[in-house]
CSV table of C-alpha atoms in Angstrom, one decimal:
chain,number,residue,atom,x,y,z
A,459,MET,CA,-2.9,2.9,27.6
A,460,SER,CA,-4.0,-0.7,27.8
A,461,ASN,CA,-5.6,-0.6,24.4
A,462,GLN,CA,-2.6,0.7,22.6
A,463,ILE,CA,-1.3,-1.3,19.6
A,464,LYS,CA,2.3,-2.3,20.2
A,465,ILE,CA,4.8,-1.6,17.4
A,466,MET,CA,8.3,-2.8,16.9
A,467,LEU,CA,10.6,-0.9,14.5
A,468,LEU,CA,13.6,-2.5,12.7
A,469,GLU,CA,15.4,0.4,11.1
A,470,ASP,CA,19.1,1.4,10.7
A,471,ASP,CA,18.6,5.1,9.6
A,472,ASP,CA,18.6,7.4,12.6
A,473,PHE,CA,16.6,10.1,10.8
A,474,GLU,CA,13.9,7.6,9.9
A,475,THR,CA,13.8,6.1,13.4
A,476,LYS,CA,13.4,9.6,14.9
A,477,ALA,CA,10.6,10.3,12.4
A,478,PHE,CA,8.7,7.2,13.5
A,479,GLU,CA,9.3,7.9,17.2
A,480,GLN,CA,7.8,11.3,16.8
A,481,ALA,CA,4.9,10.2,14.7
A,482,ILE,CA,4.0,7.4,17.0
A,483,SER,CA,4.3,9.6,20.1
A,484,LYS,CA,1.6,11.8,18.8
A,485,ARG,CA,-0.9,9.0,18.4
A,486,ILE,CA,-2.8,7.5,21.4
A,487,ASN,CA,-3.6,4.3,19.6
A,488,PHE,CA,0.0,3.2,19.0
A,489,LEU,CA,2.9,2.4,21.3
A,490,LEU,CA,6.5,1.9,20.2
A,491,VAL,CA,7.7,-1.0,22.5
A,492,SER,CA,11.1,-1.6,20.8
A,493,LYS,CA,13.4,-0.5,18.1
A,494,SER,CA,16.6,-2.0,16.7
A,495,LYS,CA,19.2,-1.9,13.9
A,496,SER,CA,19.8,-5.6,14.2
A,497,SER,CA,17.6,-8.3,12.7
A,498,SER,CA,18.7,-10.9,15.3
A,499,GLU,CA,18.0,-8.4,18.2
A,500,ALA,CA,14.6,-7.6,16.6
A,501,LEU,CA,13.7,-11.2,16.7
A,502,ASN,CA,14.4,-11.3,20.4
A,503,PHE,CA,12.3,-8.2,20.9
A,504,VAL,CA,9.4,-9.9,19.1
A,505,LYS,CA,9.6,-12.8,21.6
A,506,GLU,CA,9.9,-10.4,24.6
A,507,PHE,CA,7.3,-7.8,23.7
A,508,SER,CA,4.8,-9.6,21.4
A,509,PRO,CA,4.3,-6.5,19.2
A,510,GLU,CA,1.2,-6.6,17.0
A,511,ILE,CA,2.8,-4.5,14.2
A,512,LEU,CA,6.3,-4.9,12.8
A,513,ILE,CA,7.7,-2.1,10.7
A,514,LEU,CA,11.0,-3.1,9.1
A,515,ASP,CA,13.5,-1.8,6.5
A,516,LEU,CA,14.8,-4.4,4.1
A,517,GLU,CA,18.4,-3.1,4.0
A,518,LEU,CA,20.3,-2.5,7.2
A,519,HIS,CA,23.5,-0.9,5.9
A,520,ASN,CA,24.2,0.7,9.3
A,521,GLY,CA,23.1,-2.3,11.3
A,522,ASN,CA,23.3,-6.0,11.4
A,523,GLY,CA,21.6,-8.5,9.2
A,524,SER,CA,18.7,-7.4,7.0
A,525,GLY,CA,14.9,-7.3,6.8
A,526,PHE,CA,15.1,-10.4,4.7
A,527,ASP,CA,17.0,-12.2,7.4
A,528,PHE,CA,14.3,-11.1,9.9
A,529,LEU,CA,11.4,-12.3,7.7
A,530,ASN,CA,13.1,-15.7,7.0
A,531,LYS,CA,13.7,-16.4,10.7
A,532,LEU,CA,10.4,-15.0,12.0
A,533,PRO,CA,8.5,-18.3,11.5
A,534,GLU,CA,11.0,-20.1,13.7
A,535,LEU,CA,9.6,-18.2,16.7
A,536,ARG,CA,6.3,-20.1,16.3
A,537,LEU,CA,4.2,-17.2,17.4
A,538,LYS,CA,0.7,-17.9,18.5
A,539,TYR,CA,-0.6,-14.9,16.6
A,540,LYS,CA,0.2,-13.2,13.2
A,541,PRO,CA,1.6,-9.7,13.5
A,542,LEU,CA,0.9,-7.2,10.8
A,543,ILE,CA,4.2,-6.8,8.9
A,544,ILE,CA,5.0,-3.5,7.2
A,545,VAL,CA,8.0,-3.1,4.9
A,546,THR,CA,9.6,0.3,4.2
A,547,THR,CA,12.3,0.3,1.6
A,548,ASN,CA,14.4,2.1,-0.9
A,549,ILE,CA,14.3,-0.9,-3.2
A,550,SER,CA,12.1,-0.6,-6.2
A,551,SER,CA,11.6,-4.1,-7.7
A,552,ASN,CA,8.3,-5.7,-8.7
A,553,ILE,CA,10.0,-9.1,-8.4
A,554,ILE,CA,10.9,-8.4,-4.8
A,555,TYR,CA,7.5,-6.9,-4.0
A,556,ASP,CA,5.8,-10.0,-5.5
A,557,TYR,CA,8.0,-12.3,-3.4
A,558,LEU,CA,7.3,-10.3,-0.2
A,559,HIS,CA,3.5,-10.2,-0.8
A,560,LYS,CA,3.4,-14.0,-0.9
A,561,ASP,CA,2.5,-14.7,2.7
A,562,LEU,CA,5.5,-12.7,4.1
A,563,VAL,CA,4.3,-9.1,4.5
A,564,ASP,CA,1.1,-7.2,4.5
A,565,LEU,CA,2.0,-3.7,3.2
A,566,ILE,CA,5.0,-2.2,1.4
A,567,PHE,CA,6.0,1.5,1.3
A,568,TYR,CA,8.6,2.8,-1.1
A,569,LYS,CA,10.6,5.4,0.7
A,570,LYS,CA,11.4,7.4,-2.5
A,571,GLN,CA,7.8,8.0,-3.5
A,572,ASN,CA,6.8,11.6,-3.3
A,573,ASP,CA,4.3,11.4,-0.4
A,574,TYR,CA,6.2,8.9,1.7
A,575,SER,CA,6.6,9.7,5.4
A,576,ALA,CA,6.3,8.0,8.8
A,577,ASP,CA,2.9,9.7,9.1
A,578,LEU,CA,1.7,8.2,5.8
A,579,VAL,CA,2.5,4.7,7.1
A,580,LEU,CA,0.8,5.4,10.4
A,581,ASP,CA,-2.2,7.0,8.7
A,582,THR,CA,-2.7,3.7,6.8
A,583,LEU,CA,-2.2,1.7,10.0
A,584,SER,CA,-4.8,3.8,11.8
A,585,LEU,CA,-7.4,2.2,9.6
A,586,LEU,CA,-6.7,-0.8,11.9
A,587,SER,CA,-6.8,1.3,15.1
A,588,ASN,CA,-9.1,-1.0,17.0
A,589,LYS,CA,-6.9,-3.4,19.0
A,590,PRO,CA,-7.6,-7.0,17.9
A,591,ASN,CA,-9.0,-9.5,20.4
A,592,GLN,CA,-7.5,-12.9,20.9
A,593,SER,CA,-9.5,-14.5,18.1
A,594,GLN,CA,-8.4,-11.8,15.7
A,595,LYS,CA,-4.8,-12.1,16.4
A,596,LYS,CA,-4.5,-15.2,14.2
A,597,SER,CA,-5.2,-12.9,11.3
A,598,MET,CA,-4.4,-9.3,12.1
A,599,ILE,CA,-6.3,-8.0,9.1
A,600,SER,CA,-9.5,-9.5,7.7
A,601,ASN,CA,-10.4,-9.7,4.0
A,602,GLU,CA,-13.0,-7.0,4.6
A,603,GLU,CA,-10.5,-4.7,6.2
A,604,LYS,CA,-8.1,-5.3,3.3
A,605,HIS,CA,-10.9,-4.4,0.9
A,606,ASN,CA,-11.7,-1.2,2.8
A,607,ILE,CA,-8.1,-0.1,3.1
A,608,LEU,CA,-7.4,-0.7,-0.6
A,609,SER,CA,-10.6,0.9,-1.7
A,610,GLU,CA,-9.8,4.0,0.4
A,611,ILE,CA,-6.3,4.2,-1.1
A,612,ILE,CA,-7.6,4.0,-4.7
A,613,ASN,CA,-10.4,6.5,-4.1
A,614,LYS,CA,-8.0,8.9,-2.4
A,615,GLU,CA,-5.6,8.8,-5.4
A,616,LEU,CA,-8.5,9.4,-7.9
A,617,ASP,CA,-9.8,12.3,-5.7
A,618,LEU,CA,-6.4,13.9,-5.7
A,619,ILE,CA,-6.7,14.6,-9.5
A,620,GLY,CA,-10.4,15.3,-9.4
A,621,ILE,CA,-12.1,12.4,-11.2
A,622,SER,CA,-15.8,13.0,-10.7
A,623,TYR,CA,-18.0,10.4,-9.1
A,624,LYS,CA,-20.8,11.4,-11.5
A,625,LEU,CA,-18.9,9.9,-14.4
A,626,LYS,CA,-19.5,6.1,-15.0
A,627,GLY,CA,-15.9,5.9,-16.1
A,628,ARG,CA,-14.7,6.5,-12.6
A,629,GLU,CA,-16.4,3.3,-11.4
A,630,TYR,CA,-14.8,1.4,-14.2
A,631,ILE,CA,-11.4,2.9,-13.4
A,632,PHE,CA,-11.8,1.9,-9.7
A,633,GLU,CA,-12.8,-1.6,-10.5
A,634,ALA,CA,-10.0,-2.0,-13.0
A,635,ILE,CA,-7.3,-0.9,-10.5
A,636,TYR,CA,-8.8,-3.0,-7.7
A,637,TYR,CA,-9.0,-6.1,-9.9
A,638,LEU,CA,-5.3,-5.8,-11.0
A,639,LEU,CA,-4.1,-5.3,-7.5
A,640,THR,CA,-5.9,-8.3,-6.1
A,641,THR,CA,-6.2,-10.9,-8.9
A,642,THR,CA,-4.0,-13.9,-9.5
A,643,ASP,CA,-5.7,-14.7,-12.8
A,644,ASP,CA,-3.3,-14.0,-15.7
A,645,ASP,CA,-5.6,-15.6,-18.3
A,646,ILE,CA,-8.1,-12.7,-18.5
A,647,THR,CA,-7.3,-9.1,-19.3
A,648,VAL,CA,-8.6,-6.2,-17.2
A,649,PHE,CA,-11.0,-5.1,-19.9
A,650,GLN,CA,-12.3,-8.6,-20.4
A,651,TYR,CA,-12.9,-8.7,-16.7
A,652,LEU,CA,-14.8,-5.4,-16.8
A,653,SER,CA,-16.8,-6.5,-19.8
A,654,ASN,CA,-17.9,-9.7,-18.0
A,655,ARG,CA,-18.7,-7.8,-14.8
A,656,TYR,CA,-20.8,-5.1,-16.4
A,657,LYS,CA,-22.1,-7.1,-19.5
A,658,LEU,CA,-20.8,-4.4,-21.8
A,659,LEU,CA,-18.5,-4.4,-24.8
A,660,THR,CA,-14.9,-3.6,-23.9
A,661,SER,CA,-15.0,-0.7,-26.4
A,662,SER,CA,-17.9,0.9,-24.5
A,663,ILE,CA,-16.1,0.6,-21.2
A,664,SER,CA,-12.9,2.0,-22.7
A,665,ARG,CA,-14.8,5.0,-24.1
A,666,SER,CA,-16.3,5.7,-20.7
A,667,ILE,CA,-12.9,5.6,-19.0
A,668,GLN,CA,-11.4,7.8,-21.7
A,669,THR,CA,-14.3,10.3,-21.3
A,670,ALA,CA,-13.6,10.4,-17.5
A,671,ILE,CA,-9.9,11.0,-18.1
A,672,ASN,CA,-10.5,13.7,-20.7
A,673,HIS,CA,-13.0,15.5,-18.5
A,674,THR,CA,-10.5,15.4,-15.6
A,675,TRP,CA,-7.7,16.9,-17.7
A,676,ARG,CA,-10.1,19.7,-18.8
A,677,THR,CA,-11.5,20.6,-15.5
A,678,SER,CA,-8.9,19.9,-12.8
A,679,ALA,CA,-6.1,22.3,-11.8
A,680,ILE,CA,-3.0,21.7,-13.9
A,681,GLU,CA,-1.0,21.9,-10.6
A,682,ASP,CA,-2.9,19.0,-9.1
A,683,LEU,CA,-2.4,16.9,-12.2
A,684,LYS,CA,1.3,17.6,-12.4
A,685,LEU,CA,1.8,16.8,-8.7
A,686,ASN,CA,-0.3,13.7,-8.5
A,687,TYR,CA,0.0,12.1,-12.0
A,688,THR,CA,3.7,12.0,-12.8
A,689,ALA,CA,3.7,9.5,-15.7
A,690,GLN,CA,4.7,10.8,-19.1
A,691,ILE,CA,1.6,11.8,-21.1
A,692,ASN,CA,1.2,11.4,-24.9
A,693,TYR,CA,2.5,14.5,-26.6
A,694,HIS,CA,-0.2,14.5,-29.3
A,695,THR,CA,-3.3,13.9,-27.1
A,696,GLY,CA,-2.2,15.6,-23.9
A,697,VAL,CA,-4.0,12.9,-21.8
A,698,PRO,CA,-3.2,9.3,-20.9
A,699,THR,CA,-5.0,6.4,-22.5
A,700,PRO,CA,-7.2,4.2,-20.3
A,701,THR,CA,-4.6,1.5,-20.2
A,702,GLU,CA,-1.7,3.9,-19.4
A,703,PHE,CA,-3.9,5.5,-16.7
A,704,ILE,CA,-5.0,2.3,-15.0
A,705,TYR,CA,-1.5,0.7,-14.9
A,706,TYR,CA,0.1,3.9,-13.6
A,707,TYR,CA,-2.1,3.7,-10.5
A,708,VAL,CA,-1.7,-0.1,-10.2
A,709,LYS,CA,2.1,0.4,-10.1
A,710,LYS,CA,1.9,3.4,-7.8
A,711,ILE,CA,-0.4,1.8,-5.2
A,712,LYS,CA,1.3,-1.6,-5.4
A,713,VAL,CA,4.6,0.0,-4.4
């Protein structure tokens, strides 16, 4: 199909490669144009095929080079467009993630998280399923698209444990998570941000969030909570605090 989005895969695990091949083959909007276990070969494939999406593993134990090598040398190709770069990795390090997010990659998926799969990666990419035109290629994903993707991910996570939209605390929770995932301002706390945004005392906002959490833990199925909220919960209260809850999802989504 002429309107298919071209994907290149840099992956040394045969099982993972097969999973992506099968997942991509089922989707009419994506086309796998090249795959490699070598960072240097992958760079040549980028020049040859001009893929719009690059999916790469950081560690190539069964290949040559690494995802880091690929990312460091990619600017040398002087591409006339900016491909969307997706990292899939077994590495769990906020330091590395922060480094990668600084103008190097667009999305990071941690392979050991419970719901990780090739389909999860492609489901997220399907939010960008309209093939970009030439003017869009300079920036494969707009700020509005980034906002929509992140909003959908946050709301999906909150829906999984059944936090009601009728509760004001849900809105505060969403805004807190979104703020922490997107801000570069370390001088203001999340509750100060919410207080400034809603013109309310931080104590009032915190109470509303705690009410939403308590309501969820009373009304949602325990199986859904255990499956989708895996952080340790205070033994005495049986529910997370607002701060624990918010930062759990920031860490989970940021991965």
